[in-house]
CSV table of C-alpha atoms (C1' of nucleotides) in Angstrom, one decimal:
chain,number,residue,atom,x,y,z
A,270,MET,CA,-11.8,19.8,-9.7
A,271,ALA,CA,-11.0,18.7,-6.1
A,272,SER,CA,-8.2,16.1,-5.9
A,273,THR,CA,-9.5,12.6,-5.6
A,274,ASN,CA,-6.3,11.2,-4.2
A,275,PRO,CA,-6.5,9.7,-0.8
A,276,ALA,CA,-4.9,11.9,1.8
A,277,ARG,CA,-1.1,12.0,1.7
A,278,GLY,CA,0.5,8.8,2.9
A,279,THR,CA,-2.8,6.8,3.0
A,280,ARG,CA,-4.1,4.3,0.6
A,281,ASP,CA,-7.4,2.9,-0.6
A,282,PHE,CA,-7.4,-0.9,-0.5
A,283,LEU,CA,-9.2,-2.3,-3.6
A,284,PRO,CA,-10.7,-5.8,-3.5
A,285,ALA,CA,-7.5,-7.5,-4.8
A,286,ASP,CA,-5.4,-5.7,-2.2
A,287,ILE,CA,-7.8,-6.7,0.6
A,288,ARG,CA,-7.7,-10.4,-0.5
A,289,LYS,CA,-4.0,-10.4,-0.2
A,290,ARG,CA,-4.0,-8.6,3.2
A,291,GLU,CA,-6.7,-10.9,4.6
A,292,TYR,CA,-4.8,-14.0,3.4
A,293,VAL,CA,-1.6,-12.8,5.3
A,294,ILE,CA,-3.5,-11.6,8.4
A,295,GLY,CA,-5.5,-14.9,8.4
A,296,ILE,CA,-2.3,-16.9,8.7
A,297,ILE,CA,-0.9,-14.6,11.3
A,298,LYS,CA,-4.0,-15.0,13.4
A,299,GLU,CA,-4.1,-18.8,13.0
A,300,VAL,CA,-0.5,-19.2,14.1
A,301,TYR,CA,-0.8,-16.9,17.1
A,302,GLU,CA,-4.1,-18.5,18.2
A,303,SER,CA,-2.3,-21.9,18.0
A,304,TYR,CA,0.2,-20.6,20.5
A,305,GLY,CA,-2.5,-19.4,22.9
A,306,PHE,CA,-2.3,-15.7,22.2
A,307,GLU,CA,-5.6,-13.8,22.5
A,308,PRO,CA,-6.9,-10.9,20.4
A,309,LEU,CA,-7.0,-7.4,21.7
A,310,GLU,CA,-8.2,-4.1,20.1
A,311,THR,CA,-7.8,-0.6,21.5
A,312,PRO,CA,-9.3,2.7,20.4
A,313,ALA,CA,-8.0,4.5,17.3
A,314,PHE,CA,-7.2,7.5,19.5
A,315,GLU,CA,-5.9,7.9,23.1
A,316,ASN,CA,-5.7,10.7,25.5
A,317,LEU,CA,-2.7,12.8,24.5
A,318,GLU,CA,-1.1,12.5,27.9
A,319,THR,CA,-1.2,8.7,27.6
A,320,LEU,CA,1.1,8.9,24.6
A,321,THR,CA,3.3,11.8,25.3
A,322,GLY,CA,6.8,11.1,26.6
A,323,LYS,CA,6.7,7.4,25.6
A,324,TYR,CA,8.4,7.7,22.2
A,325,GLY,CA,11.2,10.2,22.8
A,326,GLU,CA,11.4,13.7,21.4
A,327,GLU,CA,11.1,12.7,17.7
A,328,GLY,CA,8.1,10.5,18.3
A,329,GLY,CA,6.1,13.3,19.9
A,330,GLN,CA,6.5,15.4,16.7
A,331,LEU,CA,5.3,12.6,14.5
A,332,MET,CA,2.1,12.0,16.4
A,333,PHE,CA,-1.3,13.0,14.8
A,334,LYS,CA,-2.9,15.2,17.4
A,335,ILE,CA,-6.6,15.9,17.5
A,336,LEU,CA,-7.8,19.5,18.1
A,337,LYS,CA,-10.0,20.2,21.1
A,338,ARG,CA,-13.6,20.7,20.3
A,339,GLY,CA,-16.2,23.4,21.1
A,340,GLU,CA,-15.6,25.8,24.0
A,341,LYS,CA,-12.4,24.0,25.1
A,342,LEU,CA,-10.7,25.1,21.9
A,343,ASP,CA,-9.3,28.5,22.6
A,344,ILE,CA,-6.9,29.2,19.8
A,345,ALA,CA,-6.3,32.8,20.8
A,346,ASN,CA,-5.0,32.0,24.3
A,347,ALA,CA,-3.2,28.8,23.5
A,348,LYS,CA,0.4,28.7,24.5
A,349,LYS,CA,1.4,25.1,24.0
A,350,VAL,CA,0.2,22.0,22.2
A,351,ALA,CA,-1.7,20.7,25.2
A,352,ASP,CA,-3.8,23.8,25.1
A,353,LEU,CA,-4.9,23.0,21.5
A,354,ALA,CA,-5.1,19.2,21.5
A,355,ASP,CA,-6.2,16.7,24.1
A,356,LEU,CA,-6.2,13.5,22.0
A,357,ALA,CA,-3.9,11.8,19.5
A,358,LEU,CA,-4.2,8.9,17.0
A,359,ARG,CA,-2.6,5.6,18.1
A,360,TYR,CA,1.1,5.8,17.3
A,361,ASP,CA,1.9,2.1,17.9
A,362,LEU,CA,0.3,-0.9,19.6
A,363,THR,CA,2.8,-1.3,22.4
A,364,VAL,CA,2.0,1.7,24.5
A,365,PRO,CA,-1.8,1.2,24.3
A,366,LEU,CA,-1.2,-2.4,25.4
A,367,ALA,CA,0.9,-1.2,28.3
A,368,ARG,CA,-2.0,1.2,29.3
A,369,VAL,CA,-4.5,-1.6,29.1
A,370,VAL,CA,-2.4,-3.9,31.2
A,371,ALA,CA,-1.8,-1.1,33.8
A,372,ASP,CA,-5.5,-0.3,33.8
A,373,LYS,CA,-7.1,-3.8,33.7
A,374,ARG,CA,-4.5,-5.9,35.5
A,375,ASP,CA,-7.2,-7.6,37.6
A,376,LYS,CA,-9.3,-8.7,34.6
A,377,LEU,CA,-6.3,-10.1,32.7
A,378,PRO,CA,-4.6,-13.5,33.2
A,379,LYS,CA,-1.4,-13.5,35.2
A,380,PHE,CA,0.5,-14.1,32.0
A,381,PHE,CA,-1.3,-12.1,29.4
A,382,LYS,CA,-0.4,-13.2,25.8
A,383,ARG,CA,-2.1,-11.0,23.2
A,384,TYR,CA,-1.9,-10.3,19.5
A,385,GLN,CA,-3.2,-7.1,18.0
A,386,ILE,CA,-3.6,-6.2,14.3
A,387,GLN,CA,-4.7,-2.6,13.8
A,388,PRO,CA,-3.7,0.5,11.9
A,389,VAL,CA,-1.4,3.1,13.5
A,390,TRP,CA,-0.8,6.7,12.3
A,391,ARG,CA,2.4,8.7,12.1
A,392,ALA,CA,2.7,12.2,10.7
A,393,ASP,CA,5.8,11.2,8.9
A,394,ARG,CA,6.9,12.1,5.4
A,395,PRO,CA,5.8,9.2,3.1
A,396,ALA,CA,8.3,7.2,1.1
A,397,ARG,CA,8.5,3.9,-0.6
A,398,GLY,CA,6.9,1.3,1.6
A,399,ARG,CA,6.3,3.9,4.3
A,400,TYR,CA,2.9,5.4,5.0
A,401,ARG,CA,1.2,7.7,7.4
A,402,GLU,CA,-1.4,5.0,8.1
A,403,PHE,CA,-0.1,1.5,8.3
A,404,TYR,CA,-0.9,-1.8,10.0
A,405,GLN,CA,1.1,-3.3,12.8
A,406,CYS,CA,0.7,-7.0,13.8
A,407,ASP,CA,2.0,-7.1,17.3
A,408,VAL,CA,2.3,-10.1,19.6
A,409,ASP,CA,3.3,-9.7,23.2
A,410,SER,CA,3.7,-11.7,26.3
A,411,ILE,CA,3.2,-9.9,29.6
A,412,GLY,CA,4.2,-10.9,33.1
A,413,SER,CA,7.2,-13.1,32.8
A,414,THR,CA,10.9,-12.6,32.6
A,415,SER,CA,11.6,-16.2,31.5
A,416,PRO,CA,13.6,-16.7,28.3
A,417,LEU,CA,10.9,-19.2,27.4
A,418,VAL,CA,8.8,-16.1,26.4
A,419,GLU,CA,11.4,-14.9,23.9
A,420,ALA,CA,11.7,-18.5,22.5
A,421,GLU,CA,8.0,-18.8,22.1
A,422,LEU,CA,7.6,-15.4,20.4
A,423,ILE,CA,10.5,-16.3,18.0
A,424,SER,CA,9.1,-19.7,17.3
A,425,ALA,CA,5.6,-18.3,16.5
A,426,ALA,CA,6.9,-15.6,14.2
A,427,ALA,CA,9.2,-18.1,12.4
A,428,GLU,CA,6.2,-20.4,11.9
A,429,ILE,CA,4.3,-17.5,10.3
A,430,PHE,CA,7.1,-16.8,7.8
A,431,GLU,CA,7.3,-20.5,7.0
A,432,ARG,CA,3.5,-20.7,6.4
A,433,LEU,CA,3.7,-17.6,4.2
A,434,GLY,CA,6.3,-19.4,2.1
A,435,PHE,CA,9.5,-17.5,3.1
A,436,THR,CA,12.6,-19.7,2.8
A,437,ASP,CA,15.3,-17.1,3.3
A,438,TYR,CA,14.4,-15.2,6.4
A,439,VAL,CA,16.9,-14.8,9.3
A,440,PHE,CA,16.2,-13.9,12.9
A,441,ARG,CA,19.0,-11.7,14.3
A,442,LEU,CA,19.2,-11.6,18.0
A,443,ASN,CA,21.0,-9.3,20.4
A,444,ASP,CA,20.8,-8.1,23.9
A,445,ARG,CA,20.6,-4.6,25.2
A,446,LYS,CA,22.6,-5.5,28.3
A,447,ARG,CA,25.3,-7.0,26.1
A,448,LEU,CA,25.3,-3.8,24.0
A,449,SER,CA,25.9,-1.8,27.2
A,450,LYS,CA,28.8,-4.0,28.1
A,451,MET,CA,30.2,-3.6,24.6
A,452,VAL,CA,30.1,0.1,25.1
A,453,SER,CA,31.9,0.0,28.5
A,454,ASP,CA,34.4,-2.7,27.5
A,455,ALA,CA,35.3,-0.6,24.4
A,456,GLY,CA,36.1,2.3,26.7
A,457,ILE,CA,33.2,4.5,25.6
A,458,GLU,CA,31.7,6.7,28.3
A,459,ALA,CA,28.3,5.6,29.5
A,460,SER,CA,26.8,9.0,28.6
A,461,LEU,CA,27.5,8.3,24.9
A,462,GLU,CA,25.9,4.8,25.0
A,463,THR,CA,22.8,6.0,23.0
A,464,ASP,CA,25.0,7.7,20.4
A,465,ALA,CA,27.0,4.5,20.0
A,466,MET,CA,23.9,2.5,19.4
A,467,VAL,CA,22.3,5.0,17.0
A,468,ALA,CA,25.5,4.9,14.9
A,469,LEU,CA,25.8,1.1,15.1
A,470,ASP,CA,22.2,0.7,13.9
A,471,LYS,CA,23.3,2.1,10.6
A,472,LEU,CA,25.9,-0.6,9.9
A,473,ASP,CA,23.9,-2.2,7.0
A,474,LYS,CA,23.4,1.2,5.4
A,475,ILE,CA,26.6,3.1,5.7
A,476,GLY,CA,29.1,0.3,6.2
A,477,GLU,CA,32.0,-0.1,8.7
A,478,GLU,CA,33.8,3.0,7.7
A,479,GLY,CA,30.6,5.0,7.9
A,480,VAL,CA,29.9,3.8,11.4
A,481,LEU,CA,33.5,4.6,12.5
A,482,ASN,CA,33.1,8.1,11.1
A,483,GLU,CA,29.7,8.6,12.7
A,484,LEU,CA,31.0,7.3,16.1
A,485,GLN,CA,33.8,9.8,16.0
A,486,ALA,CA,31.5,12.6,14.9
A,487,ARG,CA,29.5,11.8,18.0
A,488,GLY,CA,32.6,12.3,20.2
A,489,ILE,CA,34.0,8.8,20.5
A,490,SER,CA,37.7,8.3,20.0
A,491,ARG,CA,38.9,6.3,17.0
A,492,GLU,CA,40.4,3.6,19.2
A,493,ALA,CA,37.2,3.1,21.3
A,494,ALA,CA,35.1,3.2,18.1
A,495,GLY,CA,37.4,0.5,16.6
A,496,ARG,CA,37.1,-1.7,19.6
A,497,PHE,CA,33.3,-1.3,19.7
A,498,LEU,CA,33.0,-2.2,16.0
A,499,SER,CA,35.3,-5.2,16.4
A,500,PHE,CA,32.9,-6.6,19.1
A,501,ALA,CA,29.9,-5.8,16.8
A,502,LYS,CA,31.4,-7.8,13.9
A,503,ASP,CA,32.2,-10.9,15.9
A,504,PRO,CA,29.9,-12.8,18.2
A,505,GLU,CA,32.9,-14.6,19.7
A,506,ALA,CA,34.8,-11.5,20.5
A,507,ALA,CA,31.8,-9.7,21.9
A,508,PRO,CA,30.8,-10.1,25.6
A,509,GLN,CA,28.5,-13.2,25.8
A,510,SER,CA,24.8,-12.8,26.5
A,511,GLU,CA,23.3,-15.3,28.8
A,512,THR,CA,19.8,-14.5,27.6
A,513,ILE,CA,20.7,-15.3,24.0
A,514,ALA,CA,22.4,-18.5,25.0
A,515,LYS,CA,19.3,-19.6,26.9
A,516,VAL,CA,16.8,-18.6,24.2
A,517,VAL,CA,18.8,-20.4,21.5
A,518,SER,CA,19.0,-23.5,23.7
A,519,LEU,CA,15.2,-23.5,23.9
A,520,LEU,CA,14.7,-23.3,20.2
A,521,ARG,CA,15.1,-26.2,17.8
A,522,SER,CA,18.5,-25.6,16.3
A,523,SER,CA,18.3,-23.6,13.2
A,524,ASP,CA,20.6,-21.7,10.9
A,525,ARG,CA,17.7,-19.1,10.6
A,526,ILE,CA,18.7,-17.8,14.1
A,527,LYS,CA,21.8,-15.7,14.3
A,528,ASP,CA,23.5,-14.1,17.2
A,529,ASP,CA,24.3,-10.7,15.9
A,530,PRO,CA,26.1,-8.2,18.3
A,531,SER,CA,25.7,-5.4,15.7
A,532,LEU,CA,21.9,-5.3,16.0
A,533,ALA,CA,20.9,-2.2,17.8
A,534,ARG,CA,17.3,-1.0,17.0
A,535,GLY,CA,16.2,2.5,17.6
A,536,LEU,CA,13.5,2.3,20.2
A,537,SER,CA,14.7,3.3,23.6
A,538,TYR,CA,12.3,1.3,25.8
A,539,TYR,CA,14.0,-2.1,25.2
A,540,THR,CA,15.7,-3.5,28.2
A,541,GLY,CA,16.9,-7.0,27.2
A,542,MET,CA,16.8,-9.1,24.1
A,543,ILE,CA,16.2,-7.4,20.8
A,544,ILE,CA,15.1,-9.2,17.7
A,545,GLU,CA,14.9,-8.4,14.0
A,546,VAL,CA,13.9,-10.4,11.0
A,547,ASN,CA,15.5,-9.8,7.6
A,548,VAL,CA,15.4,-11.2,4.1
A,549,PRO,CA,18.2,-10.5,1.6
A,550,ASP,CA,16.3,-8.4,-0.9
A,551,LEU,CA,14.8,-5.9,1.5
A,552,PRO,CA,16.9,-3.1,3.0
A,553,GLY,CA,14.8,-2.9,6.2
A,554,SER,CA,13.3,-5.6,8.3
A,555,LEU,CA,10.2,-7.8,8.1
A,556,ALA,CA,9.7,-7.8,11.8
A,557,GLY,CA,11.3,-6.5,15.0
A,558,GLY,CA,10.8,-6.5,18.7
A,559,GLY,CA,12.3,-7.1,22.1
A,560,ARG,CA,11.9,-7.1,25.8
A,561,TYR,CA,10.7,-4.0,27.5
A,562,ASP,CA,10.5,-4.6,31.3
A,563,GLY,CA,10.1,-0.9,32.2
A,564,LEU,CA,7.4,0.4,29.9
A,565,ILE,CA,4.2,-0.7,31.8
A,566,GLY,CA,5.7,0.7,35.0
A,567,MET,CA,5.7,4.1,33.4
A,568,PHE,CA,2.0,4.3,34.0
A,569,GLY,CA,2.8,4.6,37.7
A,570,LYS,CA,1.2,1.4,38.9
A,571,GLU,CA,2.9,-2.0,39.0
A,572,GLN,CA,6.2,-2.7,37.2
A,573,ILE,CA,5.4,-5.7,34.9
A,574,PRO,CA,7.9,-7.4,32.6
A,575,ALA,CA,7.0,-7.7,28.9
A,576,CYS,CA,8.3,-8.9,25.6
A,577,GLY,CA,7.0,-8.7,22.1
A,578,ILE,CA,7.5,-8.8,18.3
A,579,SER,CA,5.8,-6.6,15.7
A,580,LEU,CA,5.4,-7.9,12.2
A,581,GLY,CA,5.7,-5.3,9.4
A,582,LEU,CA,2.6,-6.2,7.4
A,583,GLU,CA,3.1,-3.7,4.7
A,584,ARG,CA,6.7,-4.9,4.1
A,585,ILE,CA,5.7,-8.5,4.1
A,586,LEU,CA,3.1,-7.7,1.5
A,587,VAL,CA,5.5,-5.8,-0.7
A,588,VAL,CA,8.0,-8.7,-0.7
A,589,MET,CA,5.4,-11.3,-1.3
A,590,ASP,CA,4.0,-9.3,-4.2
A,591,GLU,CA,7.4,-8.8,-5.8
A,592,ARG,CA,8.1,-12.5,-5.4
A,593,GLY,CA,4.7,-13.7,-6.5
A,594,MET,CA,4.2,-15.6,-3.3
A,595,PHE,CA,0.4,-15.6,-3.1
A,596,PRO,CA,-1.5,-18.8,-3.9
A,597,PRO,CA,-3.5,-18.6,-7.2
A,598,GLU,CA,-6.9,-18.4,-5.4
A,599,VAL,CA,-5.6,-15.2,-3.7
A,600,ALA,CA,-3.6,-13.7,-6.5
A,601,ASP,CA,-6.4,-14.3,-9.1
A,602,SER,CA,-9.4,-13.8,-6.8
A,603,THR,CA,-12.8,-13.5,-8.3
A,604,PRO,CA,-15.9,-11.9,-6.8
A,605,ALA,CA,-18.1,-15.0,-7.5
A,606,ASP,CA,-18.0,-18.6,-8.7
A,607,VAL,CA,-20.9,-18.1,-11.1
A,608,MET,CA,-22.9,-15.3,-12.7
A,609,VAL,CA,-26.5,-15.6,-13.6
A,610,THR,CA,-27.8,-13.6,-16.6
A,611,VAL,CA,-30.9,-11.6,-17.0
A,612,LEU,CA,-32.2,-11.6,-20.6
A,613,ASP,CA,-35.6,-10.1,-20.0
A,614,GLU,CA,-37.0,-8.0,-17.2
A,615,GLU,CA,-40.0,-10.3,-17.1
A,616,THR,CA,-37.8,-13.3,-16.1
A,617,ALA,CA,-35.7,-11.4,-13.5
A,618,ALA,CA,-37.6,-13.1,-10.7
A,619,GLU,CA,-36.5,-16.5,-12.1
A,620,THR,CA,-32.9,-15.3,-12.3
A,621,ILE,CA,-33.0,-14.3,-8.6
A,622,LYS,CA,-34.6,-17.6,-7.7
A,623,LEU,CA,-31.8,-19.6,-9.5
A,624,ALA,CA,-29.2,-17.5,-7.8
A,625,ALA,CA,-30.7,-18.3,-4.4
A,626,GLU,CA,-30.7,-22.0,-5.2
A,627,LEU,CA,-27.0,-21.9,-6.3
A,628,ARG,CA,-26.1,-20.0,-3.1
A,629,ALA,CA,-27.9,-22.6,-1.0
A,630,ALA,CA,-25.5,-25.1,-2.6
A,631,GLY,CA,-22.6,-23.2,-1.2
A,632,LEU,CA,-21.6,-21.2,-4.3
A,633,ARG,CA,-20.8,-17.5,-4.5
A,634,VAL,CA,-23.3,-16.1,-7.0
A,635,THR,CA,-23.5,-12.7,-8.7
A,636,VAL,CA,-26.5,-11.6,-10.7
A,637,TYR,CA,-26.1,-9.4,-13.8
A,638,PRO,CA,-28.4,-6.4,-13.0
A,639,ASP,CA,-29.5,-5.2,-16.5
A,640,ALA,CA,-31.4,-7.0,-19.2
A,641,ASP,CA,-28.5,-6.3,-21.7
A,642,LYS,CA,-27.6,-8.3,-24.7
A,643,LEU,CA,-26.1,-11.7,-23.8
A,644,GLY,CA,-22.7,-10.7,-25.4
A,645,LYS,CA,-22.4,-7.8,-23.1
A,646,GLN,CA,-23.2,-9.9,-20.1
A,647,LEU,CA,-20.7,-12.6,-21.0
A,648,LYS,CA,-18.1,-9.9,-21.6
A,649,TYR,CA,-18.7,-8.5,-18.2
A,650,ALA,CA,-18.5,-12.0,-16.6
A,651,ASP,CA,-15.2,-12.4,-18.4
A,652,SER,CA,-13.9,-9.1,-17.1
A,653,LEU,CA,-14.6,-10.2,-13.6
A,654,LYS,CA,-12.9,-13.6,-14.2
A,655,VAL,CA,-16.0,-15.4,-13.0
A,656,PRO,CA,-15.5,-18.9,-14.2
A,657,TYR,CA,-19.1,-20.0,-14.9
A,658,VAL,CA,-22.2,-18.3,-16.3
A,659,CYS,CA,-25.7,-19.6,-16.0
A,660,VAL,CA,-27.7,-18.4,-19.0
A,661,LEU,CA,-31.4,-18.2,-18.1
A,662,GLY,CA,-33.6,-16.9,-20.9
A,663,GLU,CA,-37.0,-17.6,-22.4
A,664,SER,CA,-36.0,-20.8,-24.1
A,665,GLU,CA,-34.4,-22.2,-21.0
A,666,LEU,CA,-37.4,-21.3,-18.9
A,667,ALA,CA,-39.7,-22.9,-21.4
A,668,GLU,CA,-37.9,-26.2,-21.1
A,669,GLY,CA,-37.2,-25.8,-17.3
A,670,LYS,CA,-33.5,-25.9,-18.0
A,671,VAL,CA,-30.4,-23.7,-17.7
A,672,THR,CA,-27.5,-23.2,-20.0
A,673,LEU,CA,-24.2,-23.6,-18.1
A,674,LYS,CA,-21.2,-22.1,-19.7
A,675,ASP,CA,-17.6,-22.5,-18.6
A,676,LEU,CA,-15.9,-19.3,-19.6
A,677,ARG,CA,-12.4,-20.7,-19.4
A,678,THR,CA,-13.0,-23.5,-21.9
A,679,GLY,CA,-15.9,-21.9,-23.8
A,680,GLU,CA,-17.9,-25.2,-23.5
A,681,GLN,CA,-21.5,-25.1,-22.6
A,682,GLU,CA,-24.4,-27.5,-22.1
A,683,SER,CA,-28.1,-27.4,-21.4
A,684,LEU,CA,-28.9,-29.0,-18.1
A,685,GLU,CA,-31.9,-29.5,-15.8
A,686,ARG,CA,-31.6,-27.0,-13.0
A,687,GLU,CA,-30.8,-29.4,-10.3
A,688,ASN,CA,-28.1,-31.0,-12.4
A,689,ALA,CA,-26.5,-27.7,-13.2
A,690,ILE,CA,-26.5,-26.8,-9.4
A,691,LYS,CA,-25.0,-30.2,-8.6
A,692,LYS,CA,-22.3,-29.9,-11.3
A,693,LEU,CA,-21.3,-26.4,-10.3
A,694,GLY,CA,-21.2,-27.4,-6.6
A,695,ALA,CA,-18.9,-30.3,-7.4
A,696,ALA,CA,-16.7,-28.2,-9.7
A,697,ILE,CA,-16.1,-25.4,-7.2
A,698,ARG,CA,-15.6,-27.8,-4.2
A,699,TRP,CA,-13.1,-29.6,-6.3
A,700,LYS,CA,-11.2,-26.4,-6.8
A,701,ALA,CA,-11.3,-25.5,-3.1
B,9,G,C1',13.2,19.3,7.6
B,10,C,C1',16.7,19.7,2.8
B,11,G,C1',17.7,18.7,-2.6
B,12,G,C1',16.1,17.0,-7.5
B,13,C,C1',12.3,15.4,-11.1
B,14,U,C1',7.3,15.3,-12.8
B,15,A,C1',1.9,16.9,-13.6
B,16,U,C1',-1.5,16.5,-21.2
B,17,A,C1',-8.0,11.6,-22.7
B,18,G,C1',-10.3,6.4,-18.1
B,19,U,C1',-4.8,4.9,-18.1
B,20,U,C1',0.4,4.9,-19.8
B,21,C,C1',2.7,8.5,-22.4
B,22,A,C1',4.2,11.6,-27.1
B,23,G,C1',3.9,16.7,-28.2
B,24,U,C1',10.5,22.5,-27.0
B,25,G,C1',6.4,29.5,-29.1
B,26,G,C1',2.5,29.1,-34.6
B,27,U,C1',-4.4,26.5,-37.6
B,28,U,C1',-8.8,22.3,-35.0
B,29,A,C1',-3.4,18.8,-29.1
B,30,G,C1',-1.9,13.1,-30.7
B,31,A,C1',-0.7,7.5,-30.0
B,32,G,C1',-1.0,2.6,-27.5
B,33,C,C1',-4.1,0.2,-24.1
B,34,G,C1',-9.1,0.6,-22.2
B,35,C,C1',-14.2,2.2,-23.3
B,36,C,C1',-18.7,2.5,-26.8
B,37,U,C1',-21.2,0.7,-31.6
B,38,G,C1',-21.5,-2.8,-35.5
B,39,A,C1',-19.9,-7.4,-38.3
B,40,U,C1',-22.7,-11.6,-34.4
B,41,U,C1',-31.5,-9.2,-33.4
B,42,G,C1',-29.0,-15.3,-27.4
B,43,U,C1',-22.6,-16.2,-26.8
B,44,G,C1',-17.2,-13.4,-24.0
B,45,G,C1',-11.8,-13.9,-24.3
B,46,U,C1',-9.0,-13.5,-30.9
B,47,U,C1',-10.1,-10.5,-35.5
B,48,C,C1',-12.1,-6.5,-38.6
B,49,A,C1',-14.7,-1.7,-39.4
B,50,G,C1',-16.3,2.7,-37.1
B,51,G,C1',-16.9,6.1,-32.8
B,52,A,C1',-16.6,9.1,-28.2
B,53,U,C1',-13.4,11.3,-24.7
B,54,G,C1',-9.4,16.7,-22.7
B,55,U,C1',-10.6,23.6,-18.1
B,56,C,C1',-3.0,20.4,-21.2
B,57,G,C1',-2.8,20.2,-12.2
B,58,A,C1',-4.5,25.6,-10.2
B,59,G,C1',-3.5,30.8,-10.3
B,60,G,C1',-0.8,34.8,-12.2
B,61,G,C1',2.9,36.9,-15.8
B,62,U,C1',5.8,37.5,-20.7
B,63,U,C1',4.1,37.4,-25.9
B,64,C,C1',0.6,39.3,-31.8
B,65,G,C1',0.2,34.1,-30.2
B,66,A,C1',1.6,29.6,-24.5
B,67,A,C1',0.5,22.5,-23.2
B,68,U,C1',5.4,24.7,-24.6
B,69,C,C1',8.9,30.4,-21.5
B,70,C,C1',8.9,32.8,-16.2
B,71,C,C1',6.8,33.2,-11.0
B,72,U,C1',3.6,31.3,-7.0
B,73,C,C1',0.7,27.4,-5.1
B,74,U,C1',-1.0,22.3,-4.9
B,75,A,C1',-0.2,17.2,-5.7
B,76,G,C1',2.8,12.9,-7.0
B,77,C,C1',7.7,10.4,-7.5
B,78,C,C1',13.1,9.8,-6.4
B,79,G,C1',17.5,10.8,-3.1
B,80,C,C1',19.1,12.7,2.1
B,81,C,C1',17.6,12.9,7.5
B,82,C,C1',14.4,9.8,10.4
B,83,C,C1',11.5,5.6,11.0
B,84,A,C1',8.2,0.3,10.6
RNA sequence: GCGGCUAUAGUUCAGUGGUUAGAGCGCCUGAUUGUGGUUCAGGAUGUCGAGGGUUCGAAUCCCUCUAGCCGCCCCA
């Protein structure tokens, strides 16, 4: 038998999963909209040349490339990847945004604030909380170098975490320019700057001693490595960042914002502030971002400054699941408020009519499809956790009534149709 | 990319060379011909991941492949 697993590193989202995802995405959209960010969507795939060279060497390897089609596909004479593939699946949301901005500058506002919630694909090896298809929720502000941009992005992201019910998140802030100064002040050669940052990025994971060893392994002297690390450990000792000071002064003072000179972040396109959001019980981050004033210029047109934050939807969902942070109507979602029974094929038309009346009253109504025994129908309703059942059989039809049963209490009563509809409408509205 | 573990009913798992492969949960039927969630009685369900090998005999031992999980590397 062929495997019925979804492709490696991908997932099927069952109804309960979707309810949770939509709840979180709904809050993210609401908050971003309230800050004046506008939605953007870009294609699932891009021209290969749009994406190549934007993510460093590693990134290129992890891109899902799409084979050329028809006559253009000449496997026998292909010498390099570009001979075989001409398209690739979206690898992140930032580069497509940069392309859109470079391409449609004239159609976009001078300061373009956009959010984008779409899947991206990476041909990575899957691991816990890591997939080959996953969603990113990006929010970016294009066109201004003002620290007000950073402050607003941080403020919006913080509001999202508050609304979702997080009480222990921390925003760590650092500055790429300050990191460069830390490198030079420590006496590390400029050519080893990237190595120093890659090693520093692992501080949480491998500890101080581990970072010192890694710095030395990358050709940095013990003394320089020690000085570098002492800056990283102490915001007072480290060179001061004007940007961080300005951004912090613009935000309402909060112990959730932390100046952290040890924060590095992998991506090479950041040019100024870098941001990461952490919670204590998760090794990685819930969100990350920073300023990238050079990326849009890579498309060869105008150099336009930009800054953004990306929320890690999958990780937010994992933490919320583990902590039971979903409200009951999301965690215990049901497909309908009420189910209407069918006891006889002859009366099915009446069942459909009643269902339509209930829907007109604003209820979510499902109809049992077969004329099975009543016990079976009730059992089914119970398995769906539908709270109410309308029993509509011969005896009810003869009297022009309907039997309304509350599956949670087991109570039931025989009511005139319009009373049953009124009562259900009130019960469900009360709940909502 | 490297190392380790796993694959048996719908599902979670037991079964270390010997008849006809088991259990919990779930599912179906009945007690209850129109009343679920509890209970009781009964019932169905397997290419033992795929392919090859060893053996009188393989779910069990060996090899290959595939898939899943856990570390490392890297990343969100």
